[in-house]
Structure formats: C-alpha cells, structure tokens
Amino acid sequence: RVLEAIPKGVGQVFLAHSTVSGAVISGALFLCSPTAALAALVGSTLGAFTALAMQAPVEGIYAGLWGYNAVLGCMAIGGVFFYPSRTAAVLSCLCAITCAYTGGL
C-alpha cells in the first residue's frame, strides 16, 4: 500500500485522490518535463518514507497526504530554482524530507 501512496502524493498536488489519477498526472509531467516528473516521484517517495519513519497514522500516508508538500518542495529545488545537477538533487531530497518532517510536527 505504500507504493500506492507514491502516485497519490503526486495527485494530491492537484486534489486528485486516486492512484490512477496520480499516475496520469505523473505521466503528463513526464511529457512536459522529465526532470519535474522524476522530482515529483522522488519527493512523494521521500515524503511517504519520512512519514513511516515518524510513525505517522497510516491512513494519511496511504492517502498520499504526506507526499503533497514533499512533491512541491522537491520539484521546486530539483528543477525550477536550481539548474539540474548532483548538488540540486541532494538539496531537493533534503527539501522533500524537511517538508514532510515539518508538515508532521
């Protein structure tokens, strides 16, 4: 069920709750910008696993709610504000984890 939370986290950015709609949105992001799509999926994954590490309620994790801020943060740092590089990738991952952590406090 955690794997279902990854596309749902991307979908939550657009207020879409189902796994299918999150996968379609991820595909559309990939068509427009492969970098943004990768950052969105990485952000949602890191958000879900950060929530698991924080022992958050599983209902919120499975609904993709923990991926919302992590997706936006990871996309912003990884593909918008910085030129895509190794440093930007590390910073975007740290941003996704920080977004999920502060969202859960």
mmCIF file of N, CA and C in Angstrom:
data_model
loop_
_atom_site.group_PDB
_atom_site.id
_atom_site.type_symbol
_atom_site.label_atom_id
_atom_site.label_comp_id
_atom_site.label_asym_id
_atom_site.label_seq_id
_atom_site.Cartn_x
_atom_site.Cartn_y
_atom_site.Cartn_z
ATOM 1 N N ARG A 1 0.811 -1.207 0.000
ATOM 2 C CA ARG A 1 0.000 0.000 0.000
ATOM 3 C C ARG A 1 0.848 1.260 0.000
ATOM 4 N N VAL A 2 2.070 1.169 0.475
ATOM 5 C CA VAL A 2 2.933 2.344 0.449
ATOM 6 C C VAL A 2 3.261 2.708 -0.994
ATOM 7 N N LEU A 3 3.405 1.717 -1.864
ATOM 8 C CA LEU A 3 3.682 2.009 -3.273
ATOM 9 C C LEU A 3 2.515 2.730 -3.931
ATOM 10 N N GLU A 4 1.299 2.488 -3.471
ATOM 11 C CA GLU A 4 0.135 3.225 -3.980
ATOM 12 C C GLU A 4 0.152 4.671 -3.517
ATOM 13 N N ALA A 5 0.787 4.927 -2.395
ATOM 14 C CA ALA A 5 0.826 6.285 -1.849
ATOM 15 C C ALA A 5 1.710 7.204 -2.678
ATOM 16 N N ILE A 6 2.640 6.653 -3.447
ATOM 17 C CA ILE A 6 3.567 7.485 -4.213
ATOM 18 C C ILE A 6 2.845 8.241 -5.327
ATOM 19 N N PRO A 7 2.097 7.570 -6.218
ATOM 20 C CA PRO A 7 1.356 8.367 -7.212
ATOM 21 C C PRO A 7 0.233 9.199 -6.592
ATOM 22 N N LYS A 8 -0.329 8.719 -5.481
ATOM 23 C CA LYS A 8 -1.362 9.515 -4.812
ATOM 24 C C LYS A 8 -0.783 10.818 -4.278
ATOM 25 N N GLY A 9 0.465 10.791 -3.811
ATOM 26 C CA GLY A 9 1.115 12.011 -3.326
ATOM 27 C C GLY A 9 1.276 13.038 -4.431
ATOM 28 N N VAL A 10 1.594 12.559 -5.633
ATOM 29 C CA VAL A 10 1.693 13.476 -6.773
ATOM 30 C C VAL A 10 0.302 13.996 -7.125
ATOM 31 N N GLY A 11 -0.686 13.131 -7.089
ATOM 32 C CA GLY A 11 -2.057 13.537 -7.404
ATOM 33 C C GLY A 11 -2.634 14.524 -6.404
ATOM 34 N N GLN A 12 -2.217 14.438 -5.147
ATOM 35 C CA GLN A 12 -2.743 15.337 -4.116
ATOM 36 C C GLN A 12 -2.406 16.797 -4.415
ATOM 37 N N VAL A 13 -1.343 17.031 -5.162
ATOM 38 C CA VAL A 13 -0.995 18.403 -5.536
ATOM 39 C C VAL A 13 -2.128 19.024 -6.348
ATOM 40 N N PHE A 14 -2.824 18.194 -7.121
ATOM 41 C CA PHE A 14 -3.925 18.663 -7.966
ATOM 42 C C PHE A 14 -5.281 18.221 -7.415
ATOM 43 N N LEU A 15 -5.330 17.904 -6.127
ATOM 44 C CA LEU A 15 -6.555 17.499 -5.426
ATOM 45 C C LEU A 15 -7.175 16.238 -6.014
ATOM 46 N N ALA A 16 -6.350 15.358 -6.540
ATOM 47 C CA ALA A 16 -6.814 14.074 -7.066
ATOM 48 C C ALA A 16 -6.419 12.994 -6.077
ATOM 49 N N HIS A 17 -7.367 12.147 -5.703
ATOM 50 C CA HIS A 17 -7.128 11.203 -4.615
ATOM 51 C C HIS A 17 -6.796 9.789 -5.075
ATOM 52 N N SER A 18 -7.062 9.439 -6.305
ATOM 53 C CA SER A 18 -6.875 8.043 -6.702
ATOM 54 C C SER A 18 -5.462 7.783 -7.232
ATOM 55 N N THR A 19 -5.077 6.534 -7.164
ATOM 56 C CA THR A 19 -3.776 6.116 -7.665
ATOM 57 C C THR A 19 -3.678 6.321 -9.173
ATOM 58 N N VAL A 20 -4.756 6.012 -9.877
ATOM 59 C CA VAL A 20 -4.769 6.146 -11.341
ATOM 60 C C VAL A 20 -4.581 7.603 -11.750
ATOM 61 N N SER A 21 -5.288 8.510 -11.102
ATOM 62 C CA SER A 21 -5.147 9.922 -11.471
ATOM 63 C C SER A 21 -3.742 10.427 -11.149
ATOM 64 N N GLY A 22 -3.150 9.955 -10.060
ATOM 65 C CA GLY A 22 -1.777 10.335 -9.748
ATOM 66 C C GLY A 22 -0.796 9.820 -10.784
ATOM 67 N N ALA A 23 -1.044 8.601 -11.292
ATOM 68 C CA ALA A 23 -0.185 8.044 -12.339
ATOM 69 C C ALA A 23 -0.346 8.821 -13.649
ATOM 70 N N VAL A 24 -1.577 9.218 -13.970
ATOM 71 C CA VAL A 24 -1.813 10.003 -15.183
ATOM 72 C C VAL A 24 -1.134 11.367 -15.073
ATOM 73 N N ILE A 25 -1.231 11.989 -13.912
ATOM 74 C CA ILE A 25 -0.580 13.286 -13.698
ATOM 75 C C ILE A 25 0.938 13.134 -13.792
ATOM 76 N N SER A 26 1.472 12.050 -13.240
ATOM 77 C CA SER A 26 2.915 11.804 -13.339
ATOM 78 C C SER A 26 3.332 11.623 -14.797
ATOM 79 N N GLY A 27 2.516 10.912 -15.563
ATOM 80 C CA GLY A 27 2.801 10.744 -16.985
ATOM 81 C C GLY A 27 2.760 12.057 -17.743
ATOM 82 N N ALA A 28 1.786 12.888 -17.416
ATOM 83 C CA ALA A 28 1.690 14.198 -18.067
ATOM 84 C C ALA A 28 2.888 15.073 -17.693
ATOM 85 N N LEU A 29 3.303 15.005 -16.441
ATOM 86 C CA LEU A 29 4.501 15.744 -16.029
ATOM 87 C C LEU A 29 5.716 15.258 -16.806
ATOM 88 N N PHE A 30 5.799 13.946 -17.025
ATOM 89 C CA PHE A 30 6.932 13.393 -17.757
ATOM 90 C C PHE A 30 6.961 13.887 -19.197
ATOM 91 N N LEU A 31 5.784 14.005 -19.809
ATOM 92 C CA LEU A 31 5.731 14.519 -21.175
ATOM 93 C C LEU A 31 6.206 15.963 -21.257
ATOM 94 N N CYS A 32 5.858 16.757 -20.271
ATOM 95 C CA CYS A 32 6.241 18.174 -20.263
ATOM 96 C C CYS A 32 7.676 18.378 -19.790
ATOM 97 N N SER A 33 8.042 17.677 -18.725
ATOM 98 C CA SER A 33 9.367 17.842 -18.148
ATOM 99 C C SER A 33 9.761 16.560 -17.414
ATOM 100 N N PRO A 34 10.605 15.747 -18.002
ATOM 101 C CA PRO A 34 11.046 14.530 -17.315
ATOM 102 C C PRO A 34 11.723 14.822 -15.976
ATOM 103 N N THR A 35 12.419 15.939 -15.891
ATOM 104 C CA THR A 35 13.065 16.310 -14.628
ATOM 105 C C THR A 35 12.028 16.570 -13.546
ATOM 106 N N ALA A 36 10.970 17.295 -13.895
ATOM 107 C CA ALA A 36 9.911 17.580 -12.916
ATOM 108 C C ALA A 36 9.194 16.301 -12.507
ATOM 109 N N ALA A 37 8.972 15.397 -13.448
ATOM 110 C CA ALA A 37 8.300 14.136 -13.123
ATOM 111 C C ALA A 37 9.149 13.298 -12.172
ATOM 112 N N LEU A 38 10.437 13.216 -12.439
ATOM 113 C CA LEU A 38 11.324 12.464 -11.559
ATOM 114 C C LEU A 38 11.369 13.094 -10.175
ATOM 115 N N ALA A 39 11.466 14.418 -10.126
ATOM 116 C CA ALA A 39 11.491 15.115 -8.836
ATOM 117 C C ALA A 39 10.188 14.895 -8.077
ATOM 118 N N ALA A 40 9.055 14.893 -8.780
ATOM 119 C CA ALA A 40 7.766 14.680 -8.126
ATOM 120 C C ALA A 40 7.679 13.281 -7.528
ATOM 121 N N LEU A 41 8.111 12.274 -8.274
ATOM 122 C CA LEU A 41 8.053 10.902 -7.762
ATOM 123 C C LEU A 41 9.033 10.684 -6.618
ATOM 124 N N VAL A 42 10.219 11.271 -6.721
ATOM 125 C CA VAL A 42 11.189 11.164 -5.628
ATOM 126 C C VAL A 42 10.656 11.874 -4.384
ATOM 127 N N GLY A 43 10.082 13.053 -4.564
ATOM 128 C CA GLY A 43 9.526 13.791 -3.432
ATOM 129 C C GLY A 43 8.404 13.039 -2.750
ATOM 130 N N SER A 44 7.515 12.449 -3.530
ATOM 131 C CA SER A 44 6.414 11.689 -2.948
ATOM 132 C C SER A 44 6.922 10.451 -2.210
ATOM 133 N N THR A 45 7.926 9.803 -2.784
ATOM 134 C CA THR A 45 8.518 8.627 -2.134
ATOM 135 C C THR A 45 9.172 9.010 -0.813
ATOM 136 N N LEU A 46 9.965 10.071 -0.840
ATOM 137 C CA LEU A 46 10.631 10.507 0.392
ATOM 138 C C LEU A 46 9.622 10.983 1.431
ATOM 139 N N GLY A 47 8.554 11.627 0.984
ATOM 140 C CA GLY A 47 7.517 12.049 1.920
ATOM 141 C C GLY A 47 6.848 10.875 2.600
ATOM 142 N N ALA A 48 6.546 9.835 1.828
ATOM 143 C CA ALA A 48 5.895 8.641 2.403
ATOM 144 C C ALA A 48 6.830 7.930 3.377
ATOM 145 N N PHE A 49 8.092 7.786 3.010
ATOM 146 C CA PHE A 49 9.020 7.089 3.897
ATOM 147 C C PHE A 49 9.399 7.918 5.119
ATOM 148 N N THR A 50 9.401 9.233 4.981
ATOM 149 C CA THR A 50 9.611 10.085 6.153
ATOM 150 C C THR A 50 8.446 9.918 7.131
ATOM 151 N N ALA A 51 7.238 9.851 6.594
ATOM 152 C CA ALA A 51 6.065 9.648 7.447
ATOM 153 C C ALA A 51 6.122 8.297 8.148
ATOM 154 N N LEU A 52 6.566 7.272 7.432
ATOM 155 C CA LEU A 52 6.718 5.959 8.071
ATOM 156 C C LEU A 52 7.758 6.011 9.177
ATOM 157 N N ALA A 53 8.850 6.712 8.937
ATOM 158 C CA ALA A 53 9.895 6.837 9.953
ATOM 159 C C ALA A 53 9.409 7.607 11.174
ATOM 160 N N MET A 54 8.485 8.552 10.959
ATOM 161 C CA MET A 54 7.930 9.334 12.066
ATOM 162 C C MET A 54 6.766 8.619 12.745
ATOM 163 N N GLN A 55 6.423 7.426 12.258
ATOM 164 C CA GLN A 55 5.305 6.644 12.783
ATOM 165 C C GLN A 55 3.996 7.432 12.726
ATOM 166 N N ALA A 56 3.781 8.057 11.585
ATOM 167 C CA ALA A 56 2.547 8.817 11.356
ATOM 168 C C ALA A 56 1.386 7.840 11.148
ATOM 169 N N PRO A 57 0.150 8.304 11.334
ATOM 170 C CA PRO A 57 -1.004 7.442 11.071
ATOM 171 C C PRO A 57 -0.994 6.961 9.613
ATOM 172 N N VAL A 58 -1.166 5.658 9.435
ATOM 173 C CA VAL A 58 -1.034 5.079 8.097
ATOM 174 C C VAL A 58 -2.130 5.531 7.139
ATOM 175 N N GLU A 59 -3.271 5.955 7.649
ATOM 176 C CA GLU A 59 -4.345 6.418 6.755
ATOM 177 C C GLU A 59 -3.892 7.628 5.944
ATOM 178 N N GLY A 60 -3.210 8.551 6.589
ATOM 179 C CA GLY A 60 -2.707 9.735 5.901
ATOM 180 C C GLY A 60 -1.598 9.403 4.919
ATOM 181 N N ILE A 61 -0.770 8.425 5.277
ATOM 182 C CA ILE A 61 0.308 8.012 4.380
ATOM 183 C C ILE A 61 -0.286 7.374 3.131
ATOM 184 N N TYR A 62 -1.221 6.445 3.325
ATOM 185 C CA TYR A 62 -1.816 5.733 2.192
ATOM 186 C C TYR A 62 -2.661 6.648 1.316
ATOM 187 N N ALA A 63 -3.156 7.726 1.867
ATOM 188 C CA ALA A 63 -3.945 8.681 1.077
ATOM 189 C C ALA A 63 -3.049 9.623 0.269
ATOM 190 N N GLY A 64 -1.740 9.582 0.508
ATOM 191 C CA GLY A 64 -0.815 10.435 -0.220
ATOM 192 C C GLY A 64 -0.645 11.818 0.367
ATOM 193 N N LEU A 65 -1.197 12.048 1.538
ATOM 194 C CA LEU A 65 -1.151 13.383 2.120
ATOM 195 C C LEU A 65 0.260 13.811 2.525
ATOM 196 N N TRP A 66 1.105 12.858 2.828
ATOM 197 C CA TRP A 66 2.469 13.187 3.228
ATOM 198 C C TRP A 66 3.350 13.502 2.036
ATOM 199 N N GLY A 67 2.893 13.186 0.849
ATOM 200 C CA GLY A 67 3.673 13.474 -0.339
ATOM 201 C C GLY A 67 3.438 14.853 -0.912
ATOM 202 N N TYR A 68 2.357 15.485 -0.516
ATOM 203 C CA TYR A 68 1.958 16.772 -1.109
ATOM 204 C C TYR A 68 3.067 17.821 -1.027
ATOM 205 N N ASN A 69 3.463 18.204 0.160
ATOM 206 C CA ASN A 69 4.486 19.240 0.329
ATOM 207 C C ASN A 69 5.845 18.767 -0.160
ATOM 208 N N ALA A 70 6.132 17.487 0.040
ATOM 209 C CA ALA A 70 7.410 16.944 -0.400
ATOM 210 C C ALA A 70 7.539 16.996 -1.921
ATOM 211 N N VAL A 71 6.452 16.722 -2.627
ATOM 212 C CA VAL A 71 6.454 16.810 -4.088
ATOM 213 C C VAL A 71 6.747 18.237 -4.528
ATOM 214 N N LEU A 72 6.043 19.183 -3.963
ATOM 215 C CA LEU A 72 6.232 20.584 -4.364
ATOM 216 C C LEU A 72 7.641 21.077 -4.043
ATOM 217 N N GLY A 73 8.145 20.744 -2.871
ATOM 218 C CA GLY A 73 9.491 21.167 -2.487
ATOM 219 C C GLY A 73 10.564 20.546 -3.364
ATOM 220 N N CYS A 74 10.427 19.264 -3.627
ATOM 221 C CA CYS A 74 11.414 18.559 -4.435
ATOM 222 C C CYS A 74 11.400 19.065 -5.882
ATOM 223 N N MET A 75 10.222 19.318 -6.426
ATOM 224 C CA MET A 75 10.133 19.848 -7.783
ATOM 225 C C MET A 75 10.717 21.261 -7.864
ATOM 226 N N ALA A 76 10.452 22.071 -6.859
ATOM 227 C CA ALA A 76 10.940 23.447 -6.880
ATOM 228 C C ALA A 76 12.466 23.497 -6.829
ATOM 229 N N ILE A 77 13.054 22.754 -5.916
ATOM 230 C CA ILE A 77 14.502 22.791 -5.758
ATOM 231 C C ILE A 77 15.197 21.999 -6.867
ATOM 232 N N GLY A 78 14.637 20.857 -7.233
ATOM 233 C CA GLY A 78 15.298 19.982 -8.186
ATOM 234 C C GLY A 78 15.195 20.394 -9.631
ATOM 235 N N GLY A 79 14.218 21.209 -9.986
ATOM 236 C CA GLY A 79 14.062 21.513 -11.392
ATOM 237 C C GLY A 79 13.678 22.932 -11.737
ATOM 238 N N VAL A 80 13.405 23.770 -10.727
ATOM 239 C CA VAL A 80 12.968 25.129 -11.027
ATOM 240 C C VAL A 80 13.997 26.160 -10.555
ATOM 241 N N PHE A 81 14.321 26.142 -9.282
ATOM 242 C CA PHE A 81 15.183 27.177 -8.727
ATOM 243 C C PHE A 81 16.665 26.938 -8.990
ATOM 244 N N PHE A 82 17.056 25.692 -9.195
ATOM 245 C CA PHE A 82 18.452 25.360 -9.462
ATOM 246 C C PHE A 82 18.551 24.607 -10.778
ATOM 247 N N TYR A 83 19.657 24.786 -11.457
ATOM 248 C CA TYR A 83 19.918 24.011 -12.659
ATOM 249 C C TYR A 83 20.101 22.552 -12.236
ATOM 250 N N PRO A 84 19.491 21.601 -12.934
ATOM 251 C CA PRO A 84 19.617 20.193 -12.527
ATOM 252 C C PRO A 84 21.080 19.743 -12.470
ATOM 253 N N SER A 85 21.494 19.342 -11.282
ATOM 254 C CA SER A 85 22.855 18.874 -11.053
ATOM 255 C C SER A 85 22.831 17.917 -9.871
ATOM 256 N N ARG A 86 23.967 17.366 -9.552
ATOM 257 C CA ARG A 86 24.061 16.461 -8.405
ATOM 258 C C ARG A 86 23.755 17.210 -7.110
ATOM 259 N N THR A 87 24.267 18.419 -6.989
ATOM 260 C CA THR A 87 24.001 19.228 -5.796
ATOM 261 C C THR A 87 22.522 19.551 -5.673
ATOM 262 N N ALA A 88 21.895 19.909 -6.781
ATOM 263 C CA ALA A 88 20.458 20.202 -6.766
ATOM 264 C C ALA A 88 19.657 18.964 -6.392
ATOM 265 N N ALA A 89 20.104 17.789 -6.833
ATOM 266 C CA ALA A 89 19.394 16.548 -6.490
ATOM 267 C C ALA A 89 19.468 16.283 -4.988
ATOM 268 N N VAL A 90 20.647 16.466 -4.414
ATOM 269 C CA VAL A 90 20.790 16.262 -2.964
ATOM 270 C C VAL A 90 19.957 17.276 -2.197
ATOM 271 N N LEU A 91 20.017 18.543 -2.615
ATOM 272 C CA LEU A 91 19.234 19.576 -1.939
ATOM 273 C C LEU A 91 17.735 19.336 -2.071
ATOM 274 N N SER A 92 17.293 18.851 -3.230
ATOM 275 C CA SER A 92 15.858 18.602 -3.409
ATOM 276 C C SER A 92 15.401 17.439 -2.535
ATOM 277 N N CYS A 93 16.242 16.430 -2.381
ATOM 278 C CA CYS A 93 15.888 15.313 -1.487
ATOM 279 C C CYS A 93 15.819 15.787 -0.036
ATOM 280 N N LEU A 94 16.777 16.602 0.368
ATOM 281 C CA LEU A 94 16.739 17.157 1.730
ATOM 282 C C LEU A 94 15.515 18.042 1.929
ATOM 283 N N CYS A 95 15.152 18.788 0.897
ATOM 284 C CA CYS A 95 13.966 19.640 0.978
ATOM 285 C C CYS A 95 12.708 18.798 1.126
ATOM 286 N N ALA A 96 12.608 17.705 0.371
ATOM 287 C CA ALA A 96 11.431 16.836 0.462
ATOM 288 C C ALA A 96 11.301 16.237 1.856
ATOM 289 N N ILE A 97 12.410 15.777 2.414
ATOM 290 C CA ILE A 97 12.378 15.202 3.765
ATOM 291 C C ILE A 97 12.012 16.257 4.785
ATOM 292 N N THR A 98 12.576 17.454 4.645
ATOM 293 C CA THR A 98 12.270 18.549 5.573
ATOM 294 C C THR A 98 10.809 18.966 5.478
ATOM 295 N N CYS A 99 10.284 19.032 4.242
ATOM 296 C CA CYS A 99 8.864 19.396 4.065
ATOM 297 C C CYS A 99 7.960 18.380 4.744
ATOM 298 N N ALA A 100 8.259 17.108 4.562
ATOM 299 C CA ALA A 100 7.426 16.085 5.187
ATOM 300 C C ALA A 100 7.566 16.121 6.706
ATOM 301 N N TYR A 101 8.794 16.297 7.189
ATOM 302 C CA TYR A 101 9.018 16.327 8.628
ATOM 303 C C TYR A 101 8.310 17.502 9.293
ATOM 304 N N THR A 102 8.467 18.695 8.737
ATOM 305 C CA THR A 102 7.830 19.867 9.354
ATOM 306 C C THR A 102 6.322 19.829 9.188
ATOM 307 N N GLY A 103 5.834 19.189 8.140
ATOM 308 C CA GLY A 103 4.393 19.036 7.978
ATOM 309 C C GLY A 103 3.796 18.101 9.014
ATOM 310 N N GLY A 104 4.625 17.217 9.551
ATOM 311 C CA GLY A 104 4.122 16.253 10.522
ATOM 312 C C GLY A 104 4.285 16.676 11.968
ATOM 313 N N LEU A 105 4.900 17.815 12.199
ATOM 314 C CA LEU A 105 5.095 18.250 13.584
ATOM 315 C C LEU A 105 3.834 18.774 14.193
#
